[in-house]
Coordinates of C-alpha atoms and ligand atoms in Angstrom, one line a residue:
X88 CA -45.9 -1.6 -12.4
X89 CA -48.5 -3.8 -14.0
X90 CA -50.9 -5.9 -12.0
X91 CA -50.3 -9.5 -13.1
X92 CA -52.2 -12.5 -11.8
X93 CA -51.6 -16.2 -12.4
X94 CA -54.2 -18.9 -12.7
X95 CA -53.1 -22.5 -12.7
X96 CA -55.2 -25.4 -13.7
X97 CA -54.2 -29.0 -12.7
X98 CA -56.7 -30.9 -14.8
X99 CA -57.0 -34.6 -15.8
X100 CA -54.6 -34.4 -18.8
X101 CA -52.5 -31.3 -18.2
X102 CA -51.3 -28.5 -16.0
X103 CA -51.9 -25.0 -17.4
X104 CA -50.7 -21.6 -16.4
X105 CA -52.6 -18.5 -17.6
X106 CA -51.0 -15.1 -16.8
X107 CA -53.3 -12.1 -17.0
X108 CA -52.5 -8.4 -16.9
X109 CA -55.3 -6.7 -15.1
X110 CA -54.0 -3.3 -16.0
X111 CA -54.5 -3.9 -19.8
X112 CA -57.3 -6.6 -19.6
X113 CA -55.1 -8.9 -21.6
X114 CA -53.8 -12.5 -21.3
X115 CA -50.0 -12.2 -21.3
X116 CA -49.1 -15.8 -21.8
X117 CA -50.4 -19.4 -21.5
X118 CA -48.2 -22.4 -20.9
X119 CA -49.2 -26.0 -20.6
X120 CA -47.6 -29.3 -19.6
X121 CA -49.3 -32.3 -21.1
X122 CA -48.8 -35.2 -18.7
X123 CA -48.6 -38.0 -21.3
X124 CA -46.4 -36.1 -23.7
X125 CA -44.1 -34.0 -21.4
X126 CA -43.8 -36.6 -18.6
X127 CA -43.7 -39.9 -20.5
X128 CA -41.9 -41.7 -17.7
X129 CA -45.2 -42.0 -15.8
X130 CA -46.7 -43.8 -18.8
X131 CA -50.2 -42.3 -18.2
X132 CA -52.8 -42.3 -20.9
X133 CA -54.7 -39.1 -21.1
X134 CA -53.4 -38.4 -17.6
X135 CA -54.5 -41.6 -15.9
X136 CA -53.0 -45.0 -15.1
X137 CA -54.5 -47.8 -17.1
X138 CA -55.6 -50.7 -15.0
X139 CA -57.3 -53.9 -15.8
X140 CA -60.3 -53.0 -13.7
X141 CA -61.9 -50.2 -15.6
X142 CA -63.8 -49.0 -12.6
X143 CA -60.6 -48.0 -10.9
X144 CA -59.0 -44.8 -12.2
X145 CA -56.0 -43.3 -10.5
X146 CA -53.2 -40.9 -11.3
X147 CA -49.8 -40.0 -9.8
X148 CA -49.7 -37.0 -7.5
X149 CA -45.9 -36.9 -7.9
X150 CA -46.5 -36.3 -11.7
X151 CA -48.5 -33.2 -10.9
X152 CA -45.6 -32.0 -8.7
X153 CA -43.1 -32.6 -11.5
X154 CA -45.4 -30.8 -13.9
X155 CA -45.5 -27.8 -11.7
X156 CA -41.7 -27.5 -11.6
X157 CA -41.5 -28.1 -15.3
X158 CA -44.1 -25.4 -16.0
X159 CA -42.3 -22.8 -14.0
X160 CA -39.0 -23.7 -15.5
X161 CA -40.5 -23.2 -19.0
X162 CA -41.9 -19.8 -18.0
X163 CA -38.7 -18.7 -16.4
X164 CA -36.7 -19.8 -19.5
X165 CA -39.1 -17.8 -21.7
X166 CA -38.5 -14.8 -19.5
X167 CA -42.1 -14.5 -18.3
X168 CA -42.1 -11.7 -15.7
X169 CA -42.8 -14.0 -12.7
X170 CA -41.5 -11.3 -10.3
X171 CA -44.4 -9.0 -11.2
X172 CA -47.1 -11.5 -10.3
X173 CA -49.1 -10.1 -7.4
X174 CA -51.3 -13.2 -6.6
X175 CA -51.7 -16.8 -7.7
X176 CA -54.7 -19.1 -7.4
X177 CA -55.5 -22.4 -9.0
X178 CA -57.9 -25.0 -10.1
X179 CA -57.9 -28.8 -9.7
X180 CA -59.8 -31.6 -11.2
X181 CA -62.4 -32.2 -8.5
X182 CA -62.9 -35.1 -6.0
X183 CA -59.4 -36.7 -6.4
X184 CA -57.6 -37.4 -3.1
X185 CA -53.9 -37.2 -2.2
X186 CA -52.7 -39.2 0.8
X187 CA -49.6 -37.9 2.7
X188 CA -47.6 -39.2 5.6
X189 CA -46.2 -37.3 8.6
X190 CA -43.1 -36.2 6.7
X191 CA -45.1 -34.0 4.4
X192 CA -45.3 -31.0 6.7
X193 CA -41.6 -30.9 7.5
X194 CA -40.5 -31.4 4.0
X195 CA -42.7 -28.6 2.7
X196 CA -41.3 -26.3 5.4
X197 CA -37.7 -27.0 4.6
X198 CA -37.7 -27.3 0.8
X199 CA -34.3 -26.8 -0.6
X200 CA -34.4 -24.8 -3.9
X201 CA -31.2 -26.5 -5.1
X202 CA -33.0 -29.8 -5.3
X203 CA -36.1 -30.8 -7.3
X204 CA -39.5 -30.9 -5.8
X205 CA -39.9 -34.5 -6.9
X206 CA -36.7 -35.7 -5.1
X207 CA -37.8 -34.0 -1.9
X208 CA -41.5 -34.9 -1.9
X209 CA -41.4 -38.5 -3.2
X210 CA -41.1 -40.0 0.3
X211 CA -44.0 -38.0 1.7
X212 CA -46.9 -40.0 0.2
X213 CA -48.7 -42.7 2.2
X214 CA -50.4 -43.8 -1.0
X215 CA -48.5 -43.3 -4.3
X216 CA -51.5 -43.0 -6.5
X217 CA -54.6 -40.8 -6.2
X218 CA -58.1 -42.0 -7.1
X219 CA -59.5 -39.3 -9.4
X220 CA -63.0 -38.3 -10.5
X221 CA -63.2 -41.0 -13.2
X222 CA -63.1 -43.8 -10.6
X223 CA -66.4 -45.6 -10.1
X224 CA -65.3 -48.4 -7.9
X225 CA -66.9 -47.4 -4.6
X226 CA -70.5 -48.3 -5.0
X227 CA -70.5 -50.4 -1.7
X228 CA -69.0 -47.5 0.2
X229 CA -71.5 -45.1 -1.2
X230 CA -74.3 -47.4 -0.1
X231 CA -72.9 -47.8 3.4
X232 CA -72.4 -44.1 3.9
X233 CA -75.8 -43.2 2.5
X234 CA -77.5 -45.7 4.7
X235 CA -75.7 -44.4 7.8
X236 CA -76.9 -40.9 6.9
X237 CA -80.5 -42.0 6.8
X238 CA -81.0 -42.6 3.1
X239 CA -81.0 -40.6 -0.2
X240 CA -83.0 -37.6 0.9
X241 CA -81.3 -36.9 4.1
X242 CA -77.9 -37.4 2.5
X243 CA -78.6 -34.8 -0.2
X244 CA -80.1 -32.4 2.4
X245 CA -77.0 -32.7 4.5
X246 CA -74.3 -32.7 1.8
X247 CA -75.8 -31.2 -1.3
X248 CA -75.3 -34.4 -3.3
X249 CA -76.0 -38.1 -3.1
X250 CA -73.0 -40.2 -2.2
X251 CA -71.1 -40.6 -5.4
X252 CA -68.5 -43.1 -6.5
X253 CA -66.0 -40.4 -7.5
X254 CA -66.5 -38.2 -4.4
X255 CA -63.7 -38.1 -1.9
X256 CA -65.6 -39.5 1.2
X257 CA -66.4 -42.9 -0.4
X258 CA -62.9 -43.1 -1.8
X259 CA -61.4 -42.5 1.6
X260 CA -63.6 -45.1 3.1
X261 CA -62.5 -47.6 0.5
X262 CA -58.8 -46.9 1.2
X263 CA -59.5 -47.2 5.0
X264 CA -61.3 -50.6 4.4
X265 CA -58.8 -52.0 2.0
X266 CA -55.5 -50.7 3.5
X267 CA -55.9 -49.9 7.1
X268 CA -52.2 -49.6 7.6
X269 CA -51.9 -47.1 4.7
X270 CA -54.9 -45.2 6.2
X271 CA -53.2 -45.1 9.6
X272 CA -49.9 -43.9 8.1
X273 CA -51.8 -41.0 6.5
X274 CA -51.5 -37.7 8.3
X275 CA -53.4 -35.6 5.9
X276 CA -55.7 -36.2 3.0
X277 CA -55.7 -33.4 0.4
X278 CA -57.8 -32.7 -2.7
X279 CA -55.9 -32.1 -5.9
X280 CA -56.6 -28.4 -5.4
X281 CA -55.4 -28.1 -1.8
X282 CA -52.4 -30.4 -2.5
X283 CA -51.1 -28.2 -5.2
X284 CA -51.8 -25.1 -3.2
X285 CA -49.9 -26.6 -0.2
X286 CA -46.8 -27.1 -2.3
X287 CA -46.9 -23.4 -3.4
X288 CA -47.6 -22.3 0.2
X289 CA -44.9 -24.5 1.9
X290 CA -47.5 -25.8 4.4
X291 CA -50.9 -27.5 4.4
X292 CA -53.4 -25.4 2.6
X293 CA -57.1 -25.2 3.2
X294 CA -59.9 -26.6 1.0
X295 CA -62.4 -24.1 -0.3
X296 CA -66.2 -24.5 -0.1
X297 CA -66.4 -25.1 -3.8
X298 CA -64.2 -28.1 -3.9
X299 CA -65.1 -29.2 -0.3
X300 CA -68.7 -29.7 -1.4
X301 CA -67.5 -32.4 -3.8
X302 CA -66.3 -34.7 -1.0
X303 CA -69.5 -35.9 0.6
X304 CA -68.0 -34.7 3.8
X305 CA -69.0 -31.0 4.0
X306 CA -72.3 -29.8 5.4
X307 CA -73.8 -27.8 2.5
X308 CA -75.6 -25.3 4.7
X309 CA -73.1 -24.5 7.4
X310 CA -70.1 -25.2 5.1
X311 CA -68.1 -27.0 7.9
X312 CA -67.1 -30.7 8.1
X313 CA -70.2 -32.7 8.9
X314 CA -69.5 -34.9 11.9
X315 CA -72.2 -37.5 10.8
X316 CA -70.6 -37.8 7.4
X317 CA -67.1 -38.0 8.9
X318 CA -68.2 -40.8 11.2
X319 CA -69.9 -42.7 8.5
X320 CA -66.8 -42.5 6.3
X321 CA -63.7 -43.5 8.4
X322 CA -62.4 -43.2 12.0
X323 CA -60.4 -40.1 13.1
X324 CA -61.0 -38.5 9.7
X325 CA -61.4 -34.9 10.9
X326 CA -57.8 -34.8 12.2
X327 CA -56.6 -35.9 8.7
X328 CA -58.4 -33.2 6.8
X329 CA -57.3 -29.7 6.0
X330 CA -59.4 -26.8 7.2
X331 CA -62.3 -25.5 5.1
X332 CA -62.3 -21.9 4.1
X333 CA -64.1 -19.3 1.9
X334 CA -63.2 -19.4 -1.8
X335 CA -61.8 -15.9 -1.6
X336 CA -59.4 -16.5 1.3
X337 CA -55.8 -15.4 1.0
X338 CA -54.0 -18.4 2.5
X339 CA -50.5 -16.9 2.7
X340 CA -47.4 -15.9 0.7
X341 CA -45.7 -18.1 -1.9
X342 CA -43.1 -20.4 -0.5
X343 CA -39.5 -19.2 -0.6
X344 CA -38.6 -22.3 -2.7
X345 CA -40.3 -20.7 -5.7
X346 CA -38.9 -17.3 -5.0
X347 CA -35.3 -18.5 -4.9
X348 CA -35.7 -21.0 -7.7
X349 CA -37.8 -19.2 -10.3
X350 CA -37.6 -15.5 -9.3
X351 CA -41.1 -14.9 -8.0
X352 CA -41.7 -12.0 -5.7
X353 CA -41.6 -13.0 -2.0
X354 CA -44.7 -10.9 -1.5
X355 CA -46.8 -12.9 -3.9
X356 CA -50.2 -13.7 -2.3
X357 CA -51.7 -17.2 -2.6
X358 CA -55.4 -17.5 -2.8
X359 CA -57.0 -20.8 -1.9
X360 CA -57.4 -23.1 -4.9
X361 CA -60.8 -24.5 -5.9
X362 CA -62.2 -27.2 -8.2
X363 CA -62.2 -26.8 -12.0
X364 CA -66.0 -26.4 -12.1
X365 CA -66.3 -23.6 -9.5
X366 CA -63.4 -21.8 -11.2
X367 CA -65.0 -22.2 -14.6
X368 CA -68.2 -20.7 -13.3
X369 CA -66.5 -17.3 -12.9
X370 CA -64.1 -18.1 -15.7
X371 CA -67.0 -17.8 -18.2
X372 CA -68.5 -15.0 -16.2
X373 CA -71.5 -16.7 -14.7
X374 CA -72.6 -14.7 -11.7
X375 CA -76.3 -14.3 -12.3
X376 CA -79.3 -16.6 -12.6
X377 CA -80.8 -17.7 -15.9
X378 CA -77.6 -18.6 -17.8
X379 CA -75.8 -21.9 -17.7
X380 CA -72.5 -23.1 -19.0
X381 CA -71.5 -26.3 -20.6
X382 CA -67.9 -27.3 -20.4
X383 CA -66.9 -29.8 -23.1
X384 CA -63.7 -31.1 -21.6
X385 CA -62.4 -34.5 -20.6
X386 CA -65.7 -34.6 -18.6
X387 CA -68.7 -32.7 -19.9
X388 CA -70.3 -30.6 -17.3
X389 CA -73.4 -28.6 -17.2
X390 CA -73.4 -25.9 -14.5
X391 CA -75.1 -22.7 -13.4
X392 CA -74.9 -20.1 -10.7
X393 CA -77.4 -20.4 -7.8
X394 CA -78.3 -17.6 -5.6
X395 CA -79.9 -19.9 -3.0
X396 CA -79.4 -23.5 -2.1
X397 CA -81.4 -25.7 -4.5
X398 CA -81.2 -29.4 -4.3
X399 CA -81.7 -32.3 -6.7
X400 CA -83.5 -35.0 -4.7
X401 CA -83.2 -37.5 -7.5
X402 CA -79.6 -37.5 -6.7
X403 CA -78.1 -36.9 -10.2
X404 CA -77.0 -33.3 -9.7
X405 CA -74.8 -31.6 -7.2
X406 CA -74.6 -28.3 -5.4
X407 CA -71.1 -26.9 -4.8
X408 CA -70.0 -23.6 -3.2
X409 CA -69.4 -20.9 -5.9
X410 CA -66.4 -18.6 -5.9
X411 CA -68.7 -15.6 -5.1
X412 CA -69.7 -17.2 -1.8
X413 CA -73.1 -18.4 -3.1
X414 CA -73.9 -21.8 -4.7
X415 CA -73.6 -23.5 -8.0
X416 CA -75.4 -26.5 -9.6
X417 CA -73.6 -29.1 -11.6
X418 CA -74.2 -32.3 -13.5
X419 CA -71.2 -34.3 -14.7
X420 CA -70.8 -36.7 -17.6
X421 CA -67.9 -39.0 -17.9
X422 CA -68.5 -39.8 -21.5
X423 CA -67.4 -36.3 -22.7
X424 CA -64.4 -35.7 -25.0
X425 CA -63.1 -39.2 -24.4
X426 CA -66.3 -40.7 -26.0
X427 CA -66.2 -38.1 -28.9
X428 CA -62.6 -39.0 -29.5
X429 CA -63.3 -42.7 -29.5
X430 CA -65.7 -42.2 -32.5
X431 CA -63.3 -39.7 -34.2
X432 CA -60.4 -42.2 -33.9
X433 CA -62.4 -45.2 -34.8
X434 CA -63.0 -43.7 -38.3
X435 CA -59.5 -42.1 -38.5
X436 CA -60.8 -38.6 -38.7
X437 CA -59.6 -35.2 -37.5
X438 CA -62.0 -32.6 -36.0
X439 CA -62.4 -30.8 -39.3
X440 CA -63.6 -34.0 -41.1
X441 CA -65.7 -34.8 -38.0
X442 CA -67.4 -31.5 -38.3
X443 CA -68.0 -31.9 -42.1
X444 CA -69.8 -35.1 -41.5
X445 CA -71.9 -33.5 -38.8
X446 CA -72.8 -30.8 -41.2
X447 CA -73.9 -33.3 -43.8
X448 CA -76.2 -35.3 -41.6
X449 CA -79.8 -34.2 -40.8
X450 CA -81.0 -33.2 -37.3
X451 CA -82.7 -36.3 -35.9
X452 CA -80.1 -38.5 -37.6
X453 CA -82.7 -40.2 -39.7
X454 CA -84.0 -41.8 -36.5
X455 CA -80.7 -43.3 -35.6
X456 CA -80.2 -43.1 -31.8
X457 CA -77.3 -43.9 -29.5
X458 CA -76.9 -44.5 -25.8
X459 CA -73.2 -43.6 -25.6
X460 CA -71.7 -45.3 -22.4
X461 CA -68.2 -46.0 -23.7
X462 CA -67.1 -45.6 -20.1
X463 CA -69.1 -46.1 -16.9
X464 CA -71.4 -43.1 -16.8
X465 CA -72.2 -40.8 -13.9
X466 CA -75.5 -39.4 -15.3
X467 CA -77.5 -41.5 -15.7
X468 CA -75.6 -43.9 -13.5
X469 CA -74.3 -46.8 -15.6
X470 CA -71.6 -48.8 -13.9
X471 CA -70.8 -51.2 -16.8
X472 CA -69.8 -49.5 -20.0
X473 CA -72.1 -50.3 -23.0
X474 CA -72.9 -48.6 -26.2
X475 CA -76.4 -49.1 -27.7
X476 CA -77.2 -48.1 -31.3
X477 CA -80.7 -48.2 -32.6
X478 CA -81.2 -48.2 -36.3
X479 CA -77.5 -48.4 -37.2
X480 CA -74.3 -50.2 -36.4
X481 CA -70.8 -49.3 -35.3
X482 CA -69.5 -49.1 -38.9
X483 CA -71.9 -46.4 -40.0
X484 CA -69.7 -43.2 -39.9
X485 CA -72.5 -40.7 -40.3
X486 CA -74.8 -42.5 -37.8
X487 CA -72.1 -42.7 -35.2
X488 CA -70.8 -39.1 -35.5
X489 CA -74.2 -37.4 -35.3
X490 CA -75.4 -40.1 -32.9
X491 CA -72.8 -39.4 -30.2
X492 CA -73.2 -35.6 -30.3
X493 CA -77.0 -35.7 -30.3
X494 CA -77.0 -38.3 -27.5
X495 CA -74.7 -36.2 -25.3
X496 CA -76.9 -33.1 -25.6
X497 CA -80.2 -34.9 -25.4
X498 CA -79.0 -36.5 -22.2
X499 CA -77.9 -33.1 -20.9
X500 CA -81.3 -31.6 -21.6
X501 CA -83.1 -34.6 -20.1
X502 CA -81.1 -34.7 -16.9
X503 CA -80.8 -30.9 -16.2
X504 CA -84.5 -30.4 -15.6
X505 CA -84.1 -30.3 -11.9
X506 CA -82.2 -27.0 -12.1
X507 CA -85.6 -25.4 -12.8
X508 CA -86.1 -22.7 -15.3
X509 CA -85.0 -23.3 -18.9
X510 CA -81.7 -21.5 -19.6
X511 CA -81.9 -18.3 -21.6
X512 CA -78.4 -18.6 -22.8
X513 CA -75.7 -21.3 -22.7
X514 CA -72.1 -20.3 -22.4
X515 CA -69.6 -22.9 -23.6
X516 CA -66.0 -23.7 -22.7
X517 CA -63.5 -26.5 -22.9
X518 CA -61.7 -28.1 -25.9
X519 CA -64.7 -29.0 -28.0
X520 CA -66.3 -25.5 -27.6
X521 CA -64.3 -24.3 -30.6
X522 CA -66.3 -26.5 -32.8
X523 CA -69.2 -24.5 -34.3
X524 CA -71.0 -27.6 -35.8
X525 CA -71.1 -29.2 -32.4
X526 CA -72.4 -26.0 -30.8
X527 CA -75.1 -25.6 -33.4
X528 CA -76.5 -29.0 -32.4
X529 CA -76.3 -27.9 -28.8
X530 CA -78.3 -24.7 -29.6
X531 CA -80.9 -26.7 -31.6
X532 CA -81.4 -29.4 -29.0
X533 CA -81.9 -26.9 -26.2
X534 CA -83.5 -24.3 -28.4
X535 CA -81.3 -21.8 -26.8
X536 CA -78.7 -19.2 -27.8
X537 CA -75.2 -20.6 -27.4
X538 CA -72.1 -18.4 -26.8
X539 CA -68.7 -19.4 -27.8
X540 CA -65.7 -17.6 -26.2
X541 CA -62.1 -17.0 -27.3
X542 CA -60.6 -18.6 -24.3
X543 CA -61.4 -22.2 -23.8
X544 CA -59.5 -22.8 -20.5
X545 CA -62.1 -21.2 -18.3
X546 CA -60.8 -23.0 -15.2
X547 CA -57.4 -21.3 -15.4
X548 CA -59.1 -18.0 -16.3
X549 CA -61.4 -18.3 -13.3
X550 CA -58.4 -19.0 -11.0
X551 CA -56.7 -15.9 -12.3
X552 CA -59.9 -13.9 -11.8
X553 CA -60.2 -15.2 -8.2
X554 CA -56.5 -14.2 -7.6
X555 CA -57.2 -10.7 -8.8
X556 CA -60.5 -10.3 -6.9
X557 CA -59.1 -11.4 -3.5
X558 CA -55.9 -9.4 -4.0
X559 CA -57.8 -6.1 -4.7
X560 CA -60.3 -6.8 -1.9
X561 CA -57.4 -7.2 0.5
X562 CA -55.8 -4.0 -0.7
X563 CA -59.0 -2.1 -0.1
X564 CA -59.3 -1.5 -3.8
X565 CA -62.5 -3.5 -3.9
X566 CA -63.7 -4.5 -7.4
X567 CA -67.0 -6.2 -8.2
X568 CA -67.1 -9.5 -10.0
X569 CA -68.6 -7.7 -12.9
X570 CA -65.7 -5.3 -13.1
X571 CA -63.2 -8.2 -13.1
X572 CA -65.1 -10.3 -15.6
X573 CA -65.9 -7.4 -18.0
X574 CA -62.3 -6.5 -18.2
X575 CA -61.4 -9.8 -19.8
X576 CA -64.5 -11.3 -21.3
X577 CA -66.1 -9.3 -24.0
X578 CA -69.5 -10.8 -24.1
X579 CA -70.4 -8.7 -27.1
X580 CA -67.4 -10.1 -29.1
X581 CA -68.2 -13.7 -28.4
X582 CA -69.7 -15.6 -31.2
X583 CA -73.4 -16.3 -30.8
X584 CA -75.0 -19.4 -32.3
X585 CA -78.7 -19.0 -32.7
X586 CA -80.9 -22.1 -32.5
X587 CA -82.6 -23.1 -35.7
X588 CA -86.3 -22.8 -34.9
X589 CA -87.2 -25.3 -37.7
X590 CA -86.0 -28.1 -35.4
X591 CA -87.8 -27.3 -32.2
X592 CA -90.5 -29.9 -32.6
X593 CA -88.1 -32.6 -33.9
X594 CA -85.8 -32.3 -30.9
X595 CA -88.7 -32.2 -28.4
X596 CA -89.9 -35.4 -29.9
X597 CA -86.5 -36.9 -30.0
X598 CA -85.9 -36.0 -26.4
X599 CA -89.0 -38.0 -25.4
X600 CA -87.8 -40.9 -27.5
X601 CA -84.3 -40.7 -26.0
X602 CA -85.9 -40.8 -22.5
X603 CA -87.8 -43.9 -23.5
X604 CA -84.7 -45.6 -24.7
X605 CA -83.0 -44.8 -21.4
X606 CA -86.0 -46.4 -19.6
X607 CA -85.9 -49.4 -21.9
X608 CA -82.2 -50.1 -21.5
X609 CA -81.5 -48.9 -17.9
X610 CA -84.8 -49.6 -16.1
X611 CA -86.3 -52.5 -18.1
X612 CA -88.9 -50.2 -19.7
X613 CA -90.9 -51.0 -22.8
X614 CA -89.0 -51.3 -26.1
X615 CA -89.9 -47.9 -27.9
X616 CA -89.3 -49.4 -31.3
X617 CA -92.7 -48.3 -32.6
X618 CA -92.2 -44.8 -31.3
X619 CA -88.9 -44.6 -33.2
X620 CA -90.6 -45.8 -36.4
X621 CA -93.2 -43.1 -35.9
X622 CA -90.5 -40.5 -35.4
X623 CA -88.8 -41.6 -38.6
X624 CA -92.2 -41.5 -40.5
X625 CA -92.8 -38.0 -39.2
X626 CA -89.5 -36.4 -40.0
X627 CA -87.7 -38.4 -42.8
Ligands
XUL980 C1 -67.2 -32.8 -11.5 C2 -66.3 -33.8 -12.0 C3 -65.4 -33.4 -13.1 C4 -64.0 -33.2 -12.6 C5 -62.9 -33.2 -13.7 O1 -68.1 -33.3 -10.5 O2 -66.2 -34.9 -11.6 O3 -65.9 -32.3 -13.8 O4 -64.0 -32.0 -11.8 O5 -63.0 -32.2 -14.6

């Protein structure tokens, strides 16, 4: 019999299943449910609920449940050999919280396979929507918690990150402050990852150290709930949280609901789920120092493997647990693909035309420079959206297209300094990582080799890898991470984009200029108009 493993990825815009055959080192199939298109009754836009207050971004946990059922139905109807799957793990968009009442446990335990998941679970929420990672409405709560923990430095030392608007703790505090009754009706608060895992498990699933670190509630050294952070967040919180566990834990067998309804094997192991970024870390094969990955998805993230705990005391970066049991560093940008798409759509382009224009425009964009905060930004922190253009206006196609891409990567280079050594190689993943023109700009701005892989859904891939690794370890057929990764990711076959050495000096200068514009706009620094004119004079 073949050894099949399933990786699921519940992301902002879709739920994906990636089935791998470990015996052959091949992907057997990939299925996806797009929330907006396949579940239009929820009326989400790019997976989220549109509200007037743009700082508040929620989604529907019930929609994720419905997507799970639809996904398995699709796979069953297409005769995917679900019975052969040995283990399942998953990935969730990080930080989002799901609030459940006291019926949740019982309903999960007694799920009837003749009925839909939605009909049985809809009465189990104490809050019908989930605040997700794009929410930036909890600045007050962040300030309150940070202050109670003794300020920026001690907060970061304790939790691995500053308090962040999108992190679960401040979100929970806001719910507690604004809806005490709802908070009191809540028996358990899950992350997206542990919520989805609970449904598959038929009981409350644990949270892994990777996703747990994104809550502002877990002690980053001891990897247990931190009593000081819990107290600073909301009363009786510990009793409302799932347990924390290692990212390689087997949490149980698949619930009989899925066995009876879709024909899975009753012996299927469930491995704890994790966040999309920790999953992506192993999904692109990052298990050593010196290499970083950039995921160009709904959010753009810049992350790397850390052997030892290493903190950013400026408070822009984060440290999460890695699937290997070590640590990872991460920086997250909200103005990722949504901002690129804004520009693409504004000029009625498709990606091919977008790339052609990128190709036509010169590095340095003739001195045109953009600060691209179409949405509130995480790094650097910008709470009110604003787009600044220097040397061009919003109707200039070429200026805008190169402007957004250069701005995104200059900002990444500028804000990733804390991670220490300059990366020797950058691995890329996520939707936009198929675009060679975008990646060439990335290589040039970082003056680093960039690798482009065949599979772009590294989070689902990472989840499938984690399922395989934990399964084999438990069977005493221990396999190293390298063995698992090498089986599926042929580094030699990946396309390598070399930086164009001609542009090193230009981008070093432009980085400095970009930093000055950030100072000017965000921190009332001096207007670097003259420096920009000198830059133009030097290069154009
Ligand atoms: C990471 C972050 C996002 C989400 C959604 O901190 O907020 O990357 O995980 O992808």
